[in-house]
PDB file of N, CA and C in Angstrom:
ATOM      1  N   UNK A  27      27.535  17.129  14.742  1.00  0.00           N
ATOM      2  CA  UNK A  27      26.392  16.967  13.858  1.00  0.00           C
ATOM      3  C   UNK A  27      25.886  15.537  13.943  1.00  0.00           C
ATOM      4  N   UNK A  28      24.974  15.572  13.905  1.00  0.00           N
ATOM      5  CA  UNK A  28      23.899  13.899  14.021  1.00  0.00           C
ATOM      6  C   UNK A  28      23.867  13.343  12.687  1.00  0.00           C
ATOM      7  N   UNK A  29      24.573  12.125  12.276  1.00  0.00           N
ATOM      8  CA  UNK A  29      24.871  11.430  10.666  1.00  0.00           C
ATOM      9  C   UNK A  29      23.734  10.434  10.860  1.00  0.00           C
ATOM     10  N   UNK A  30      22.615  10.305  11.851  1.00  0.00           N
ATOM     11  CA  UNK A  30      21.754   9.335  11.331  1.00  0.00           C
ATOM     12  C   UNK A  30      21.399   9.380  10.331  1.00  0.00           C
ATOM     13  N   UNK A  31      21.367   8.093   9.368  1.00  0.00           N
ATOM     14  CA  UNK A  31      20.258   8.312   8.660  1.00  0.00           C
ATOM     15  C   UNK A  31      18.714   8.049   8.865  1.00  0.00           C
ATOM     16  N   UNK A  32      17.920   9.826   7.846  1.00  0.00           N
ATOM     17  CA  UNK A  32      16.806   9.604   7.742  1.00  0.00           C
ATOM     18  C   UNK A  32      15.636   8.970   6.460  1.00  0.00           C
ATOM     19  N   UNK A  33      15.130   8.601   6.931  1.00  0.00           N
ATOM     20  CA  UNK A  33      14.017   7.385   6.151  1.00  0.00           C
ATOM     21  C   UNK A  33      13.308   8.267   5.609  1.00  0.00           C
ATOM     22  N   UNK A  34      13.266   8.614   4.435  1.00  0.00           N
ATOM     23  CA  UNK A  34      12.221   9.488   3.428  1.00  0.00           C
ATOM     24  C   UNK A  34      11.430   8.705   2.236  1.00  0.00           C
ATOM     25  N   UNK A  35      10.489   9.140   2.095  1.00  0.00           N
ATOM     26  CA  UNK A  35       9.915   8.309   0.622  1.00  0.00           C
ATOM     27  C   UNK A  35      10.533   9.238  -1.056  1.00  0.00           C
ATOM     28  N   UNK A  36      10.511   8.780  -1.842  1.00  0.00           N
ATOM     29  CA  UNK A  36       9.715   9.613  -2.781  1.00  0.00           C
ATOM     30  C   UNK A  36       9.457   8.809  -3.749  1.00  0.00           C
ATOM     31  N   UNK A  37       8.509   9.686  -4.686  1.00  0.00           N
ATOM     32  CA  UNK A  37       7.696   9.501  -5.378  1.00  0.00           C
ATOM     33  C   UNK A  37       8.346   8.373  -6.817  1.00  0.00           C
ATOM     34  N   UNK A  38       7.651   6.946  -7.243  1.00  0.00           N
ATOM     35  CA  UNK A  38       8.056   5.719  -7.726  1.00  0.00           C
ATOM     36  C   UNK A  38       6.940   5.791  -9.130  1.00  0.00           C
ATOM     37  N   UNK A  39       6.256   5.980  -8.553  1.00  0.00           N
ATOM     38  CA  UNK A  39       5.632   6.419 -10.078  1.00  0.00           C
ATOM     39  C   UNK A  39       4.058   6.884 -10.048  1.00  0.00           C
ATOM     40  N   UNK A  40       2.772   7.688 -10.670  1.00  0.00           N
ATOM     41  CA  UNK A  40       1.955   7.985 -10.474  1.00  0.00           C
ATOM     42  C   UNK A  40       1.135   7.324 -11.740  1.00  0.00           C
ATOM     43  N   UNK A  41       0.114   6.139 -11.022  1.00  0.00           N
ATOM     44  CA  UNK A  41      -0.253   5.431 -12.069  1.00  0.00           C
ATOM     45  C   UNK A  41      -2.448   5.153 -11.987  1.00  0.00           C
ATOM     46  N   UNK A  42      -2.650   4.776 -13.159  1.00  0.00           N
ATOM     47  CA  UNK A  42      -4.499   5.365 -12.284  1.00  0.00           C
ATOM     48  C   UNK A  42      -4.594   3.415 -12.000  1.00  0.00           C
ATOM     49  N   UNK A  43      -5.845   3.483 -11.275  1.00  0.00           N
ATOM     50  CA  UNK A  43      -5.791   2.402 -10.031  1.00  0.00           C
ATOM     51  C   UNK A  43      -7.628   2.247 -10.217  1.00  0.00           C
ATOM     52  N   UNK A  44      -8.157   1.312  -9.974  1.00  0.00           N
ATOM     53  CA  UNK A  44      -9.079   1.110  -9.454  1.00  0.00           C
ATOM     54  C   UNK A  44      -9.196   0.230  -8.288  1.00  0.00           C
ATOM     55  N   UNK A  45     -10.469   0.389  -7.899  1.00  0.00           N
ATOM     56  CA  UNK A  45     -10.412  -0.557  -6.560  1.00  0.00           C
ATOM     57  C   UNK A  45     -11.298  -1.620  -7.127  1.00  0.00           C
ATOM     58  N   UNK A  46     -10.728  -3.100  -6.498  1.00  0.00           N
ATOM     59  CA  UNK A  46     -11.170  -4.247  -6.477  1.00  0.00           C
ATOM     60  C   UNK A  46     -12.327  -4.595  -5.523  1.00  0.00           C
ATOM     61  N   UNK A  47     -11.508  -4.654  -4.456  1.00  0.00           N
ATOM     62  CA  UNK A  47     -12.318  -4.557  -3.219  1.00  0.00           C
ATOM     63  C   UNK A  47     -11.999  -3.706  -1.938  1.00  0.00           C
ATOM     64  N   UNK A  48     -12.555  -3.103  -1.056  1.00  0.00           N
ATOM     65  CA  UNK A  48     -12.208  -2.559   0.152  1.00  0.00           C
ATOM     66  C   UNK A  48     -12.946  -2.541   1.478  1.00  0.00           C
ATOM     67  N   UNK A  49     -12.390  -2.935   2.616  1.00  0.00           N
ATOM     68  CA  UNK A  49     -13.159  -2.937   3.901  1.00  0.00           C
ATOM     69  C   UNK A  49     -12.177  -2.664   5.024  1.00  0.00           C
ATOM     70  N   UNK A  50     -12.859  -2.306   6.066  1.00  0.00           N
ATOM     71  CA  UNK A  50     -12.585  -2.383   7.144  1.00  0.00           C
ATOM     72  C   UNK A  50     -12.574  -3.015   8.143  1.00  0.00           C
ATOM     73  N   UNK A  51     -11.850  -3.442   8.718  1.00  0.00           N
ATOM     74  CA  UNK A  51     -12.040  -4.657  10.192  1.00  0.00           C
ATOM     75  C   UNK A  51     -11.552  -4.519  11.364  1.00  0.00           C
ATOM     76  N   UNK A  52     -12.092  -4.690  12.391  1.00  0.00           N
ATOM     77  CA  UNK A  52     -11.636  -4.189  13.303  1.00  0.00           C
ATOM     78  C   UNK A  52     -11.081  -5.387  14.623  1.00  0.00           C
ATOM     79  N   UNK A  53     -10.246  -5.407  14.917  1.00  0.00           N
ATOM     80  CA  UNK A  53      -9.066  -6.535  16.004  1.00  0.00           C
ATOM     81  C   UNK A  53      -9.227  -5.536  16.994  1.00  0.00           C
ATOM     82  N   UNK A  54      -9.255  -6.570  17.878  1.00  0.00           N
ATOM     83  CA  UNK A  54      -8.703  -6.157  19.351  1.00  0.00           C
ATOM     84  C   UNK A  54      -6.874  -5.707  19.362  1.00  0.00           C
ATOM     85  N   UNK A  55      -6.710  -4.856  19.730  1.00  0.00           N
ATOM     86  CA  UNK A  55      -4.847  -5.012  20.144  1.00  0.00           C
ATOM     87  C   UNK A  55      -5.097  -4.113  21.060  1.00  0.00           C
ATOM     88  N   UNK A  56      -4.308  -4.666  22.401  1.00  0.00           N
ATOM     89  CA  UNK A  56      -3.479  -4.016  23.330  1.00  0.00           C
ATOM     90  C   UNK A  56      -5.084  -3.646  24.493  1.00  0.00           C
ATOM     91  N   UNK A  57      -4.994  -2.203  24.743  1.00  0.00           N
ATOM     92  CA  UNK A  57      -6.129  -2.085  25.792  1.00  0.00           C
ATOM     93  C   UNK A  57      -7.799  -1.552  24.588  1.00  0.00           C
ATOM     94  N   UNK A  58      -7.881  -2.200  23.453  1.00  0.00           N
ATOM     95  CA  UNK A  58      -9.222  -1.424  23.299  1.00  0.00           C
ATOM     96  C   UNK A  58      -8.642  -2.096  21.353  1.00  0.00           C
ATOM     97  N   UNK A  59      -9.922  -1.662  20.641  1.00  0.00           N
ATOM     98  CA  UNK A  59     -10.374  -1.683  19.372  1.00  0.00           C
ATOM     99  C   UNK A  59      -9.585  -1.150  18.604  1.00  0.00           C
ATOM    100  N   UNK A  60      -9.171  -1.721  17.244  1.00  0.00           N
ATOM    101  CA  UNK A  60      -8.633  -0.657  16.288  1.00  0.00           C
ATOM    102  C   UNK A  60      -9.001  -0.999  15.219  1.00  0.00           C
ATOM    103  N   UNK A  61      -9.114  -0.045  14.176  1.00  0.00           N
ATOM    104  CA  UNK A  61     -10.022  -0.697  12.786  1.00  0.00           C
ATOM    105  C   UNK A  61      -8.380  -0.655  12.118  1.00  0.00           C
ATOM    106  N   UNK A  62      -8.674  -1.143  11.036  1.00  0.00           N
ATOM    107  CA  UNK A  62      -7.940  -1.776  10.049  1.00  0.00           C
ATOM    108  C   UNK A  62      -8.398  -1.953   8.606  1.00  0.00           C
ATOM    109  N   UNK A  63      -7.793  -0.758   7.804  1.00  0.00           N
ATOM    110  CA  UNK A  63      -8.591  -0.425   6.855  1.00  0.00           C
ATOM    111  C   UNK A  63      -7.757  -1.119   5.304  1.00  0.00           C
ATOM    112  N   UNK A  64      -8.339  -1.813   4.561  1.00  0.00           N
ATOM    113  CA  UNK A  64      -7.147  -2.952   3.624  1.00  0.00           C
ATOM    114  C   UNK A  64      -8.260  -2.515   2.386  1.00  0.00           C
ATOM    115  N   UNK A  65      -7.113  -2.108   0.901  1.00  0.00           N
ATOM    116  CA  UNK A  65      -7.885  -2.207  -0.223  1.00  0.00           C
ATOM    117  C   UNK A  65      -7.295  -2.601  -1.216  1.00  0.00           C
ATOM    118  N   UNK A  66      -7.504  -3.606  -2.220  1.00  0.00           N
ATOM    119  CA  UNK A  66      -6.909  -3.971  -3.632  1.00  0.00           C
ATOM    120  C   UNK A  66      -7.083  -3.334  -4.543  1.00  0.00           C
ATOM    121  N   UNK A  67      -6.090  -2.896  -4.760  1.00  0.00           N
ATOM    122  CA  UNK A  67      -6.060  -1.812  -6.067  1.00  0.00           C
ATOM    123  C   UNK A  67      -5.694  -2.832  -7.600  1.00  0.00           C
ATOM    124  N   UNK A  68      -6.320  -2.519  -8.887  1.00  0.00           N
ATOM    125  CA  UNK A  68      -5.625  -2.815 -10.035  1.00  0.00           C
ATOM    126  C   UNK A  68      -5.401  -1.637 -10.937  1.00  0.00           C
ATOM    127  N   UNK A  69      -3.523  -1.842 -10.811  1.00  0.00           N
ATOM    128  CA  UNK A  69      -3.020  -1.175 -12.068  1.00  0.00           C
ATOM    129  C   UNK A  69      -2.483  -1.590 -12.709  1.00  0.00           C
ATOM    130  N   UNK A  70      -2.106  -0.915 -14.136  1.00  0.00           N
ATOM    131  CA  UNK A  70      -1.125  -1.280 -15.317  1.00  0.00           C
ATOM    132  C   UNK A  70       0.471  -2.345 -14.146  1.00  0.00           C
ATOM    133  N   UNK A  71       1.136  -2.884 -15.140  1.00  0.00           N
ATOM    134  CA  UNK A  71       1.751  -3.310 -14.533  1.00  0.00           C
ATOM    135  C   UNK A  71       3.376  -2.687 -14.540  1.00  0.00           C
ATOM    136  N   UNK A  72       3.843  -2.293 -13.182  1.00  0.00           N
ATOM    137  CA  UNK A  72       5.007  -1.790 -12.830  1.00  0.00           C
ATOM    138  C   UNK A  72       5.992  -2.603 -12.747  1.00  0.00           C
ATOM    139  N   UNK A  73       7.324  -2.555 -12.893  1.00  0.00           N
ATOM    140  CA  UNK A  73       8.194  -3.708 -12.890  1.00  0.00           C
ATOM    141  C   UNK A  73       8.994  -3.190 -11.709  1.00  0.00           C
ATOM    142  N   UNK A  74       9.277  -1.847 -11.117  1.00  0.00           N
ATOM    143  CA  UNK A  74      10.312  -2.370  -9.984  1.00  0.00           C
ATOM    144  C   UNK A  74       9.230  -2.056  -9.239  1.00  0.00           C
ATOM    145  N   UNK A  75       7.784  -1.988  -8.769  1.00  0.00           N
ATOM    146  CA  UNK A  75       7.261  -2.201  -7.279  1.00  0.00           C
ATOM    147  C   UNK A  75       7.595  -3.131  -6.714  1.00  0.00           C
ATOM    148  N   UNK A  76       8.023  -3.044  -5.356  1.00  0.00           N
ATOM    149  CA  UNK A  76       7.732  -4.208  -4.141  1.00  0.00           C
ATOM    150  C   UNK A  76       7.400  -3.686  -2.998  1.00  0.00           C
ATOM    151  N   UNK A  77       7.168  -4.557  -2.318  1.00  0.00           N
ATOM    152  CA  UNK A  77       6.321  -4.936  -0.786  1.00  0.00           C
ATOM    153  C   UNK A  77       6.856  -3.799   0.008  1.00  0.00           C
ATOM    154  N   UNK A  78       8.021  -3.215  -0.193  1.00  0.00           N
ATOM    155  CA  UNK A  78       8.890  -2.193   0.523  1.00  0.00           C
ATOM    156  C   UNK A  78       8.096  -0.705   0.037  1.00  0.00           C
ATOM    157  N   UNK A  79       7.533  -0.354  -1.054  1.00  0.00           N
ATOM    158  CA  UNK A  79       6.963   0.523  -1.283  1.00  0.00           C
ATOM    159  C   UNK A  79       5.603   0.555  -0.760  1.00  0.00           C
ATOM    160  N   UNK A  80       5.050   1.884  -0.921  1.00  0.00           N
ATOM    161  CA  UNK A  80       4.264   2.437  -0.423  1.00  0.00           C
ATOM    162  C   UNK A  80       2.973   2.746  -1.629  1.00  0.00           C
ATOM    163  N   UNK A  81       1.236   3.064  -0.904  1.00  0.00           N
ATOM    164  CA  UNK A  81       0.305   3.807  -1.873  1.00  0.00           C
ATOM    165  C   UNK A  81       0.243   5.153  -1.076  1.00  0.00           C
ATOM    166  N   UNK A  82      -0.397   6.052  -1.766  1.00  0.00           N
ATOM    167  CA  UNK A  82      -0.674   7.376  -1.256  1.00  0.00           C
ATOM    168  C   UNK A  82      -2.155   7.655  -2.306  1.00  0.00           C
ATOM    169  N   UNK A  83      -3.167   7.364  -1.530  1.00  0.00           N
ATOM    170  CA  UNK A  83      -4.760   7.275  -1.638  1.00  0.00           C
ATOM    171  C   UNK A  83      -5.117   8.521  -1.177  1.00  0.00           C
ATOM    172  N   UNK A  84      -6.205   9.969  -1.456  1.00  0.00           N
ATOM    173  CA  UNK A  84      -6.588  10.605  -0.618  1.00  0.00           C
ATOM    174  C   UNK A  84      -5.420  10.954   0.036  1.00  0.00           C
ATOM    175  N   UNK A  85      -4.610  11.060   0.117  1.00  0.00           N
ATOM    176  CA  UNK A  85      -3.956  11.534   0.788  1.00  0.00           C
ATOM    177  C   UNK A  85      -2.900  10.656   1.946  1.00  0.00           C
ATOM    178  N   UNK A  86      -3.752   9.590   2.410  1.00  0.00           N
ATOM    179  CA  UNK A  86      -3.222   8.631   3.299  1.00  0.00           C
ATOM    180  C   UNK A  86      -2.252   7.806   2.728  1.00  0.00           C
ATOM    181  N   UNK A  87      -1.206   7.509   3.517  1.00  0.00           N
ATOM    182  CA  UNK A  87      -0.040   6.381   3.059  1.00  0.00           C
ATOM    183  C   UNK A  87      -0.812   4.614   3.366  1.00  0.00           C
ATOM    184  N   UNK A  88      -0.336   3.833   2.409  1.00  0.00           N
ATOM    185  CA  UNK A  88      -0.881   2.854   2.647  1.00  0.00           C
ATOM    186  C   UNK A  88       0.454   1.749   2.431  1.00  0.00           C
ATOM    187  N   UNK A  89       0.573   1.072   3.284  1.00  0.00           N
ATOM    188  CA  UNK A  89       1.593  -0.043   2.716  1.00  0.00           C
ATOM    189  C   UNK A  89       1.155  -1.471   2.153  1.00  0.00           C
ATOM    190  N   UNK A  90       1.841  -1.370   0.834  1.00  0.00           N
ATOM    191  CA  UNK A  90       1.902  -2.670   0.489  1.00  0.00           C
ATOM    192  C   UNK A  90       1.682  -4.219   1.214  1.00  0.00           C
ATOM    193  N   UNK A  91       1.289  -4.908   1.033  1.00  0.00           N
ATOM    194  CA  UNK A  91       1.232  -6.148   1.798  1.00  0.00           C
ATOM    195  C   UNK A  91       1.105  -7.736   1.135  1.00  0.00           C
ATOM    196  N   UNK A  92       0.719  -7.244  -0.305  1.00  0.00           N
ATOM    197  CA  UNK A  92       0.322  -8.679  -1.144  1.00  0.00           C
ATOM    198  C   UNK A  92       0.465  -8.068  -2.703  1.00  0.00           C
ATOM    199  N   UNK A  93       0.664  -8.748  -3.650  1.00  0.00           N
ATOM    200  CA  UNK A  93       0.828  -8.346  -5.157  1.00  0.00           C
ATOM    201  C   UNK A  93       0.418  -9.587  -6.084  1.00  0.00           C
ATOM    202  N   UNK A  94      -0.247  -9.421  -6.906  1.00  0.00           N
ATOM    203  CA  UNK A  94      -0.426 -10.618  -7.906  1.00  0.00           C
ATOM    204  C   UNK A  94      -0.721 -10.174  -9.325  1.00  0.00           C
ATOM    205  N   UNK A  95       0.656 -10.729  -9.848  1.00  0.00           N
ATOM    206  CA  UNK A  95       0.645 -10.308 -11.416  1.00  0.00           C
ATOM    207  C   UNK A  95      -0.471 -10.517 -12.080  1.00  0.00           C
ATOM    208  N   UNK A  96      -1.491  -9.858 -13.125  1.00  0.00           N
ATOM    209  CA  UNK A  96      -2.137 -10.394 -14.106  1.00  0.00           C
ATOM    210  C   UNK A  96      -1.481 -10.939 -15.279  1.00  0.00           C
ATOM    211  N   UNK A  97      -1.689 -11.680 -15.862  1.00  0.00           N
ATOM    212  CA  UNK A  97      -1.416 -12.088 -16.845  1.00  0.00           C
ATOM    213  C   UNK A  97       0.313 -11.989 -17.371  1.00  0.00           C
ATOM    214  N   UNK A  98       0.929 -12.134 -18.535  1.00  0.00           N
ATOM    215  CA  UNK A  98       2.207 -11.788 -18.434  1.00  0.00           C
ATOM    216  C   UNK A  98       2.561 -10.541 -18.526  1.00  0.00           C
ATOM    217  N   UNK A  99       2.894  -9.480 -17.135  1.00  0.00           N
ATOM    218  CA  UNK A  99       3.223  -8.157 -16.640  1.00  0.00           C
ATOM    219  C   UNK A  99       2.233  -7.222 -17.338  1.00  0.00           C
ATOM    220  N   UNK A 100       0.868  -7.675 -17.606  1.00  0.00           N
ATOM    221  CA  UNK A 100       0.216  -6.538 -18.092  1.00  0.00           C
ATOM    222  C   UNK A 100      -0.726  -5.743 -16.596  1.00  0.00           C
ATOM    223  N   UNK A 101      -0.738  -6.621 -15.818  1.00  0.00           N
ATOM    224  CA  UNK A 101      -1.551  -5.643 -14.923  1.00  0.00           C
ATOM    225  C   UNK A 101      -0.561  -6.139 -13.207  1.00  0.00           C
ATOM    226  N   UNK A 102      -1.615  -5.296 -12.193  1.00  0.00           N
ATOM    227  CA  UNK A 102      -1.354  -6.437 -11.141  1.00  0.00           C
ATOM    228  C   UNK A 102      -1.858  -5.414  -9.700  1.00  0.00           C
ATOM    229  N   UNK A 103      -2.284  -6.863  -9.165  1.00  0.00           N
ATOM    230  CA  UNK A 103      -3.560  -6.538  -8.004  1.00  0.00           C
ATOM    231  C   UNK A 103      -3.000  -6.392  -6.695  1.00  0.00           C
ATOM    232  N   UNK A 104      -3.008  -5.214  -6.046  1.00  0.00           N
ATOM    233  CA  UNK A 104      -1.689  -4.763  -5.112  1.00  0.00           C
ATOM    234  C   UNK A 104      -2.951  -4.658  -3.911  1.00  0.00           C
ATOM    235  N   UNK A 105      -3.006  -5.135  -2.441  1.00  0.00           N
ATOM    236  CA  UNK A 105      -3.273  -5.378  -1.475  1.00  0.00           C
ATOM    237  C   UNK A 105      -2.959  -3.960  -0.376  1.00  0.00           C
ATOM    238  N   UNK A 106      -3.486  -3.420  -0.144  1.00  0.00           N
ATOM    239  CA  UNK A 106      -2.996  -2.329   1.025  1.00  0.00           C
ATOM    240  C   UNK A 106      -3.395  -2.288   1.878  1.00  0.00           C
ATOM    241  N   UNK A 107      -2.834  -1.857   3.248  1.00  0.00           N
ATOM    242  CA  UNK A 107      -3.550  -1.343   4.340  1.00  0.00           C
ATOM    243  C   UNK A 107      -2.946  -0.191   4.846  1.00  0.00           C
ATOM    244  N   UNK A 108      -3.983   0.431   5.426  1.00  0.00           N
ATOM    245  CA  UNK A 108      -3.231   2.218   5.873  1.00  0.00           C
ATOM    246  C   UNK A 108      -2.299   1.859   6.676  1.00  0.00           C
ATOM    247  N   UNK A 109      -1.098   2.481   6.815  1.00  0.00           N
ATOM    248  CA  UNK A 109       0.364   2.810   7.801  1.00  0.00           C
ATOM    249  C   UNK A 109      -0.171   3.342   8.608  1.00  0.00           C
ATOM    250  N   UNK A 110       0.318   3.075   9.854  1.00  0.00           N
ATOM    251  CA  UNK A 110       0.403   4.012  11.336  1.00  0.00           C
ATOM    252  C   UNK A 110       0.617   4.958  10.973  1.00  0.00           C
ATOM    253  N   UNK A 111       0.743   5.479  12.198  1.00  0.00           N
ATOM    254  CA  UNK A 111       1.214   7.067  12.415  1.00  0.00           C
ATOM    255  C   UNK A 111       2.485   7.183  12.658  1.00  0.00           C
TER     256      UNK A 111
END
């Protein structure tokens, strides 16, 4: 039997979000174009999120990348960009 371990998510908490700001940009990598899609979300404020967790927008996974508390733990402005494939 194969004891790797496998890498699963689940679900950390379901909280409502607005968007700050959002765009797309697009870098050169490797042979050709790729966009790069990044959005700041503000929600209530969570105490165990980190950078290791994940968003799930529409449907798409987005990883964490930047966080900045509002005020003392009442809010906080979480940075994403969509995950690979």
């Amino acid at each position: 039997a194969n004891r790797a371990p496998v890498e699963t998510w689940v679900p950390l908490a379901t909280v409502r979000a607005g968007i700050v700001t959002a765009s797309t940009e697009e870098f050169i990598r490797g042979r050709g174009a790729a966009s790069e899609t990044s959005i700041v979300f503000r929600i209530r404020f969570v105490d165990d999120l980190t950078l290791a967790d994940r968003v799930i927008y529409y449907g798409e996974a987005y990883n964490l990348k930047d966080m900045r508390e509002l005020g003392r733990a009442r809010g906080l402005d979480i940075r994403v960009e969509r995950a690979g494939p």
